[in-house]
Amino acid sequence: MGTTYTVKWVSAEAGDESVERIGALLQQSLLGVNQSMSTYIEDSELSRFNQAGAGYSTAVSAGLFEVLQLAQSLSESTQGAFDVTVGPLVNLWGFGPDGRVTHAPEQAQIDQARQRVGYQYLQLDAPRLHASKAADLYVDLSAIAKGYGVDELARVMEHEGIGSYLVEIGGELRARGLKPDGNGWRIAIESPVDAGREVQRVITVHETGVATSGDYRNYFQEDGVRFSHTLDPLTGRPITHQLASVTVLRSTCAEADGLATALTVMGDERGYQYAVDNQIAAFFIVKSEAGFVERMTPQFEQYLSK
């Protein structure tokens, strides 16, 4: 996934043997997610699906189907603000496996790529675990698969009988239980600054997944204009509003991951209202002339560290 991961847990079992055994299980789990859902691995399950043309239908693994099903549910709920078929646009703008670009694409290129985008063209058959494409789709799961990877790490921990843990991949997290001192896990939410790393807020969690989406790390500039890696599937272009980052807390990290991206696409007004209407714990950091402005839903406030 092009990033690092960390796992912490509370256990009465001492010694390096358990660390090595569980570490091997965690590594195996992540390799499985990569081989299933990566667009950077040419022979991954997802890459094979993307390489096939319109009309292709195939059985997929239970894990991939679970992620595609969640993605489609989020797409319908957000009216297309979240859309994993955005892959052709991701590649066109230089944020995919095809490599970076230094020039923004022409509108004609964007319009052509958009003809291959639309979650309604991705069809799922749950009883058979089948996925079909009614158009020449290129599915990109980068906005949800990392969260699913976190959930897979959590599944390993729980299968091993570990009730208190904190698992993390590239800043996406899932926590359960309490630390040895009886407190929940304290998580820092990063301030969306370009240089260095600063803490904006600290939250305490113990039974939740946490994901943050922002436009302040992955972008390119041309003639003084900054192009974010977060693309609006409906326009085919990077977002241009003032929302700098969104942190979402949800029971699974996959859902938190997808929702964080959707809210980022929607922006601070529409995204905030969607979060409130759907009782989502979300924390927004908005750019203003006076600096960053915080905004949080009522469901988020309970997690603020005292």
CSV table of N, CA, C and O in Angstrom, one decimal, residues 210-292:
chain,number,residue,atom,x,y,z
A,210,VAL,N,-10.9,4.8,12.7
A,210,VAL,CA,-10.7,6.2,12.5
A,210,VAL,C,-10.0,6.4,11.2
A,210,VAL,O,-9.0,5.7,10.9
A,211,ALA,N,-10.5,7.3,10.4
A,211,ALA,CA,-9.8,7.6,9.1
A,211,ALA,C,-9.8,9.1,8.8
A,211,ALA,O,-10.8,9.8,9.2
A,212,THR,N,-8.8,9.6,8.2
A,212,THR,CA,-8.7,11.0,7.9
A,212,THR,C,-8.4,11.2,6.4
A,212,THR,O,-7.6,10.4,5.8
A,213,SER,N,-9.1,12.1,5.8
A,213,SER,CA,-8.8,12.4,4.4
A,213,SER,C,-8.5,13.9,4.3
A,213,SER,O,-9.1,14.7,4.9
A,214,GLY,N,-7.5,14.2,3.5
A,214,GLY,CA,-7.1,15.6,3.3
A,214,GLY,C,-6.4,15.9,2.0
A,214,GLY,O,-5.9,14.9,1.3
A,215,ASP,N,-6.3,17.1,1.6
A,215,ASP,CA,-5.7,17.5,0.3
A,215,ASP,C,-4.3,18.1,0.5
A,215,ASP,O,-3.7,18.7,-0.4
A,216,TYR,N,-3.7,18.0,1.7
A,216,TYR,CA,-2.5,18.7,2.0
A,216,TYR,C,-1.2,17.9,1.9
A,216,TYR,O,-0.1,18.5,2.1
A,217,ARG,N,-1.2,16.7,1.5
A,217,ARG,CA,0.0,15.9,1.3
A,217,ARG,C,0.2,15.5,-0.2
A,217,ARG,O,1.3,15.5,-0.6
A,218,ASN,N,-0.8,15.1,-0.8
A,218,ASN,CA,-0.7,14.5,-2.2
A,218,ASN,C,-1.3,15.5,-3.2
A,218,ASN,O,-2.5,15.5,-3.3
A,219,TYR,N,-0.5,16.2,-3.9
A,219,TYR,CA,-0.9,17.1,-4.9
A,219,TYR,C,0.2,17.5,-5.9
A,219,TYR,O,1.4,17.1,-5.6
A,220,PHE,N,-0.1,18.2,-6.9
A,220,PHE,CA,0.9,18.8,-7.7
A,220,PHE,C,0.5,20.3,-8.1
A,220,PHE,O,-0.7,20.6,-8.0
A,221,GLN,N,1.5,21.1,-8.4
A,221,GLN,CA,1.3,22.5,-8.7
A,221,GLN,C,1.7,22.8,-10.1
A,221,GLN,O,2.7,22.3,-10.6
A,222,GLU,N,0.9,23.7,-10.8
A,222,GLU,CA,1.2,24.2,-12.1
A,222,GLU,C,0.8,25.6,-12.2
A,222,GLU,O,-0.4,26.0,-12.0
A,223,ASP,N,1.7,26.5,-12.5
A,223,ASP,CA,1.5,27.9,-12.7
A,223,ASP,C,0.8,28.5,-11.4
A,223,ASP,O,-0.1,29.3,-11.5
A,224,GLY,N,1.3,28.1,-10.3
A,224,GLY,CA,0.7,28.6,-9.0
A,224,GLY,C,-0.6,28.0,-8.6
A,224,GLY,O,-1.1,28.4,-7.5
A,225,VAL,N,-1.1,27.1,-9.4
A,225,VAL,CA,-2.4,26.4,-9.0
A,225,VAL,C,-2.1,25.0,-8.5
A,225,VAL,O,-1.4,24.3,-9.0
A,226,ARG,N,-2.8,24.7,-7.3
A,226,ARG,CA,-2.5,23.5,-6.7
A,226,ARG,C,-3.7,22.5,-7.0
A,226,ARG,O,-4.9,22.8,-6.9
A,227,PHE,N,-3.3,21.3,-7.5
A,227,PHE,CA,-4.3,20.3,-7.9
A,227,PHE,C,-4.2,19.1,-6.9
A,227,PHE,O,-3.2,18.4,-6.8
A,228,SER,N,-5.3,19.0,-6.1
A,228,SER,CA,-5.4,17.9,-5.1
A,228,SER,C,-5.6,16.6,-5.7
A,228,SER,O,-6.2,16.4,-6.8
A,229,HIS,N,-5.2,15.5,-5.0
A,229,HIS,CA,-5.4,14.2,-5.4
A,229,HIS,C,-6.8,13.7,-5.2
A,229,HIS,O,-7.2,12.7,-5.7
A,230,THR,N,-7.6,14.5,-4.4
A,230,THR,CA,-9.0,14.2,-4.2
A,230,THR,C,-9.8,14.7,-5.4
A,230,THR,O,-9.9,15.9,-5.5
A,231,LEU,N,-10.4,13.8,-6.1
A,231,LEU,CA,-11.1,14.2,-7.3
A,231,LEU,C,-12.6,14.1,-7.1
A,231,LEU,O,-13.1,13.2,-6.4
A,232,ASP,N,-13.4,15.0,-7.6
A,232,ASP,CA,-14.8,15.0,-7.6
A,232,ASP,C,-15.3,14.1,-8.8
A,232,ASP,O,-15.1,14.5,-10.0
A,233,PRO,N,-15.8,12.9,-8.6
A,233,PRO,CA,-16.2,12.1,-9.7
A,233,PRO,C,-17.2,12.8,-10.7
A,233,PRO,O,-17.3,12.4,-11.8
A,234,LEU,N,-18.0,13.7,-10.1
A,234,LEU,CA,-19.0,14.3,-11.0
A,234,LEU,C,-18.5,15.4,-11.9
A,234,LEU,O,-19.1,15.7,-12.9
A,235,THR,N,-17.4,16.0,-11.5
A,235,THR,CA,-16.8,17.0,-12.4
A,235,THR,C,-15.5,16.5,-13.1
A,235,THR,O,-15.1,17.0,-14.2
A,236,GLY,N,-14.9,15.5,-12.6
A,236,GLY,CA,-13.7,14.9,-13.2
A,236,GLY,C,-12.5,15.7,-12.8
A,236,GLY,O,-11.4,15.4,-13.3
A,237,ARG,N,-12.6,16.6,-11.9
A,237,ARG,CA,-11.5,17.5,-11.6
A,237,ARG,C,-11.2,17.5,-10.0
A,237,ARG,O,-12.1,17.1,-9.2
A,238,PRO,N,-10.0,17.9,-9.6
A,238,PRO,CA,-9.7,18.0,-8.2
A,238,PRO,C,-10.6,19.0,-7.5
A,238,PRO,O,-11.1,19.9,-8.1
A,239,ILE,N,-10.9,18.7,-6.2
A,239,ILE,CA,-11.7,19.6,-5.4
A,239,ILE,C,-11.0,21.0,-5.3
A,239,ILE,O,-9.8,21.1,-5.3
A,240,THR,N,-11.9,22.0,-5.2
A,240,THR,CA,-11.4,23.4,-5.1
A,240,THR,C,-11.9,24.2,-3.9
A,240,THR,O,-11.6,25.3,-3.8
A,241,HIS,N,-12.7,23.5,-3.1
A,241,HIS,CA,-13.3,24.2,-1.9
A,241,HIS,C,-12.2,24.4,-0.8
A,241,HIS,O,-11.1,24.0,-1.0
A,242,GLN,N,-12.7,24.9,0.3
A,242,GLN,CA,-11.7,25.2,1.4
A,242,GLN,C,-11.6,24.2,2.5
A,242,GLN,O,-10.9,24.4,3.5
A,243,LEU,N,-12.2,23.0,2.3
A,243,LEU,CA,-12.1,22.0,3.3
A,243,LEU,C,-10.7,21.3,3.2
A,243,LEU,O,-10.4,20.8,2.2
A,244,ALA,N,-9.9,21.4,4.3
A,244,ALA,CA,-8.6,20.9,4.3
A,244,ALA,C,-8.5,19.4,4.7
A,244,ALA,O,-7.7,18.7,4.1
A,245,SER,N,-9.2,19.0,5.7
A,245,SER,CA,-9.2,17.6,6.1
A,245,SER,C,-10.5,17.2,6.8
A,245,SER,O,-11.2,18.1,7.4
A,246,VAL,N,-10.8,15.9,6.8
A,246,VAL,CA,-12.0,15.4,7.5
A,246,VAL,C,-11.5,14.1,8.3
A,246,VAL,O,-10.9,13.3,7.6
A,247,THR,N,-11.9,14.0,9.5
A,247,THR,CA,-11.6,12.8,10.3
A,247,THR,C,-13.0,12.2,10.6
A,247,THR,O,-13.9,12.9,11.1
A,248,VAL,N,-13.1,10.9,10.3
A,248,VAL,CA,-14.4,10.2,10.6
A,248,VAL,C,-14.2,9.0,11.5
A,248,VAL,O,-13.2,8.3,11.4
A,249,LEU,N,-15.1,8.8,12.4
A,249,LEU,CA,-15.1,7.6,13.3
A,249,LEU,C,-16.3,6.8,13.0
A,249,LEU,O,-17.4,7.3,13.0
A,250,ARG,N,-16.0,5.5,12.8
A,250,ARG,CA,-17.1,4.6,12.4
A,250,ARG,C,-16.7,3.2,13.0
A,250,ARG,O,-15.5,2.9,13.4
A,251,SER,N,-17.7,2.3,13.1
A,251,SER,CA,-17.4,1.0,13.7
A,251,SER,C,-16.3,0.2,12.9
A,251,SER,O,-15.5,-0.5,13.5
A,252,THR,N,-16.3,0.3,11.6
A,252,THR,CA,-15.2,-0.3,10.8
A,252,THR,C,-14.4,0.8,10.2
A,252,THR,O,-14.8,1.9,9.8
A,253,CYS,N,-13.1,0.5,10.0
A,253,CYS,CA,-12.2,1.5,9.3
A,253,CYS,C,-12.5,1.6,7.9
A,253,CYS,O,-12.3,2.7,7.3
A,254,ALA,N,-13.0,0.6,7.2
A,254,ALA,CA,-13.3,0.7,5.8
A,254,ALA,C,-14.4,1.7,5.6
A,254,ALA,O,-14.3,2.5,4.6
A,255,GLU,N,-15.4,1.7,6.4
A,255,GLU,CA,-16.5,2.6,6.3
A,255,GLU,C,-16.0,4.0,6.6
A,255,GLU,O,-16.3,5.0,5.9
A,256,ALA,N,-15.2,4.2,7.6
A,256,ALA,CA,-14.6,5.5,8.0
A,256,ALA,C,-13.8,6.0,6.9
A,256,ALA,O,-13.8,7.2,6.6
A,257,ASP,N,-13.0,5.2,6.2
A,257,ASP,CA,-12.1,5.6,5.1
A,257,ASP,C,-12.9,6.1,4.0
A,257,ASP,O,-12.7,7.2,3.4
A,258,GLY,N,-13.9,5.3,3.5
A,258,GLY,CA,-14.8,5.8,2.4
A,258,GLY,C,-15.5,7.0,2.7
A,258,GLY,O,-15.6,7.9,1.9
A,259,LEU,N,-16.1,7.1,3.9
A,259,LEU,CA,-16.8,8.3,4.3
A,259,LEU,C,-16.0,9.5,4.4
A,259,LEU,O,-16.4,10.6,4.0
A,260,ALA,N,-14.7,9.4,4.9
A,260,ALA,CA,-13.8,10.6,4.9
A,260,ALA,C,-13.6,11.1,3.6
A,260,ALA,O,-13.5,12.3,3.4
A,261,THR,N,-13.4,10.2,2.6
A,261,THR,CA,-13.2,10.7,1.2
A,261,THR,C,-14.5,11.4,0.7
A,261,THR,O,-14.4,12.4,0.0
A,262,ALA,N,-15.6,10.7,0.9
A,262,ALA,CA,-16.9,11.3,0.4
A,262,ALA,C,-17.1,12.7,1.0
A,262,ALA,O,-17.5,13.6,0.2
A,263,LEU,N,-16.9,12.9,2.3
A,263,LEU,CA,-17.1,14.2,2.9
A,263,LEU,C,-16.1,15.2,2.4
A,263,LEU,O,-16.5,16.4,2.2
A,264,THR,N,-14.9,14.8,2.1
A,264,THR,CA,-13.9,15.7,1.5
A,264,THR,C,-14.4,16.2,0.2
A,264,THR,O,-14.2,17.4,-0.2
A,265,VAL,N,-14.9,15.3,-0.6
A,265,VAL,CA,-15.4,15.7,-2.0
A,265,VAL,C,-16.6,16.6,-1.8
A,265,VAL,O,-16.7,17.6,-2.5
A,266,MET,N,-17.5,16.4,-0.9
A,266,MET,CA,-18.6,17.2,-0.7
A,266,MET,C,-18.3,18.6,-0.3
A,266,MET,O,-19.0,19.6,-0.6
A,267,GLY,N,-17.3,18.8,0.6
A,267,GLY,CA,-16.9,20.1,1.1
A,267,GLY,C,-17.5,20.3,2.4
A,267,GLY,O,-18.2,19.5,3.0
A,268,ASP,N,-17.1,21.5,3.0
A,268,ASP,CA,-17.4,21.7,4.4
A,268,ASP,C,-18.9,21.9,4.7
A,268,ASP,O,-19.4,21.5,5.8
A,269,GLU,N,-19.6,22.5,3.8
A,269,GLU,CA,-21.0,22.7,4.0
A,269,GLU,C,-21.9,21.5,3.8
A,269,GLU,O,-22.6,21.0,4.7
A,270,ARG,N,-21.8,21.0,2.6
A,270,ARG,CA,-22.6,19.8,2.2
A,270,ARG,C,-22.2,18.6,3.0
A,270,ARG,O,-23.0,17.8,3.4
A,271,GLY,N,-20.8,18.4,3.1
A,271,GLY,CA,-20.3,17.3,3.8
A,271,GLY,C,-20.7,17.3,5.3
A,271,GLY,O,-21.1,16.3,5.9
A,272,TYR,N,-20.7,18.5,5.9
A,272,TYR,CA,-21.1,18.6,7.3
A,272,TYR,C,-22.5,18.2,7.5
A,272,TYR,O,-22.9,17.5,8.4
A,273,GLN,N,-23.4,18.7,6.6
A,273,GLN,CA,-24.8,18.5,6.7
A,273,GLN,C,-25.1,17.0,6.5
A,273,GLN,O,-26.0,16.4,7.2
A,274,TYR,N,-24.4,16.4,5.6
A,274,TYR,CA,-24.6,14.9,5.4
A,274,TYR,C,-24.2,14.1,6.6
A,274,TYR,O,-24.9,13.2,7.1
A,275,ALA,N,-23.1,14.5,7.3
A,275,ALA,CA,-22.6,13.9,8.5
A,275,ALA,C,-23.6,14.0,9.6
A,275,ALA,O,-23.9,13.0,10.3
A,276,VAL,N,-24.1,15.2,9.8
A,276,VAL,CA,-25.1,15.4,10.8
A,276,VAL,C,-26.4,14.6,10.6
A,276,VAL,O,-26.9,13.9,11.4
A,277,ASP,N,-26.9,14.6,9.3
A,277,ASP,CA,-28.1,13.9,8.9
A,277,ASP,C,-28.0,12.4,9.2
A,277,ASP,O,-29.0,11.7,9.5
A,278,ASN,N,-26.8,11.9,9.0
A,278,ASN,CA,-26.5,10.5,9.1
A,278,ASN,C,-25.9,10.1,10.4
A,278,ASN,O,-25.4,8.9,10.5
A,279,GLN,N,-25.8,11.0,11.4
A,279,GLN,CA,-25.3,10.8,12.7
A,279,GLN,C,-23.9,10.2,12.7
A,279,GLN,O,-23.6,9.2,13.3
A,280,ILE,N,-23.0,10.8,11.9
A,280,ILE,CA,-21.7,10.4,11.7
A,280,ILE,C,-20.8,11.2,12.6
A,280,ILE,O,-20.9,12.5,12.6
A,281,ALA,N,-19.9,10.6,13.3
A,281,ALA,CA,-18.9,11.4,14.1
A,281,ALA,C,-17.8,11.8,13.2
A,281,ALA,O,-17.0,11.0,12.7
A,282,ALA,N,-17.8,13.1,12.9
A,282,ALA,CA,-16.8,13.7,11.9
A,282,ALA,C,-16.3,15.0,12.4
A,282,ALA,O,-17.0,15.8,13.1
A,283,PHE,N,-15.0,15.3,12.1
A,283,PHE,CA,-14.3,16.5,12.5
A,283,PHE,C,-13.7,17.1,11.3
A,283,PHE,O,-12.9,16.5,10.5
A,284,PHE,N,-14.1,18.4,11.0
A,284,PHE,CA,-13.7,19.1,9.8
A,284,PHE,C,-12.7,20.2,10.1
A,284,PHE,O,-12.9,20.9,11.1
A,285,ILE,N,-11.7,20.3,9.3
A,285,ILE,CA,-10.8,21.4,9.4
A,285,ILE,C,-10.8,22.2,8.1
A,285,ILE,O,-10.5,21.7,7.0
A,286,VAL,N,-11.3,23.5,8.2
A,286,VAL,CA,-11.5,24.3,7.0
A,286,VAL,C,-10.5,25.5,6.9
A,286,VAL,O,-10.2,26.1,8.0
A,287,LYS,N,-10.0,25.7,5.8
A,287,LYS,CA,-9.1,26.8,5.5
A,287,LYS,C,-9.9,28.1,5.5
A,287,LYS,O,-11.0,28.2,4.9
A,288,SER,N,-9.3,29.1,6.1
A,288,SER,CA,-9.9,30.5,6.1
A,288,SER,C,-8.8,31.5,6.0
A,288,SER,O,-7.6,31.2,6.2
A,289,GLU,N,-9.1,32.8,5.8
A,289,GLU,CA,-8.1,33.8,5.8
A,289,GLU,C,-7.4,34.0,7.1
A,289,GLU,O,-6.3,34.4,7.2
A,290,ALA,N,-8.1,33.6,8.2
A,290,ALA,CA,-7.6,33.8,9.5
A,290,ALA,C,-6.9,32.5,10.0
A,290,ALA,O,-6.4,32.4,11.2
A,291,GLY,N,-6.8,31.5,9.2
A,291,GLY,CA,-6.2,30.2,9.6
A,291,GLY,C,-7.2,29.1,9.5
A,291,GLY,O,-8.2,29.2,8.7
A,292,PHE,N,-6.9,28.0,10.2
A,292,PHE,CA,-7.8,26.9,10.2
A,292,PHE,C,-9.0,27.0,11.1
A,292,PHE,O,-8.8,27.5,12.3
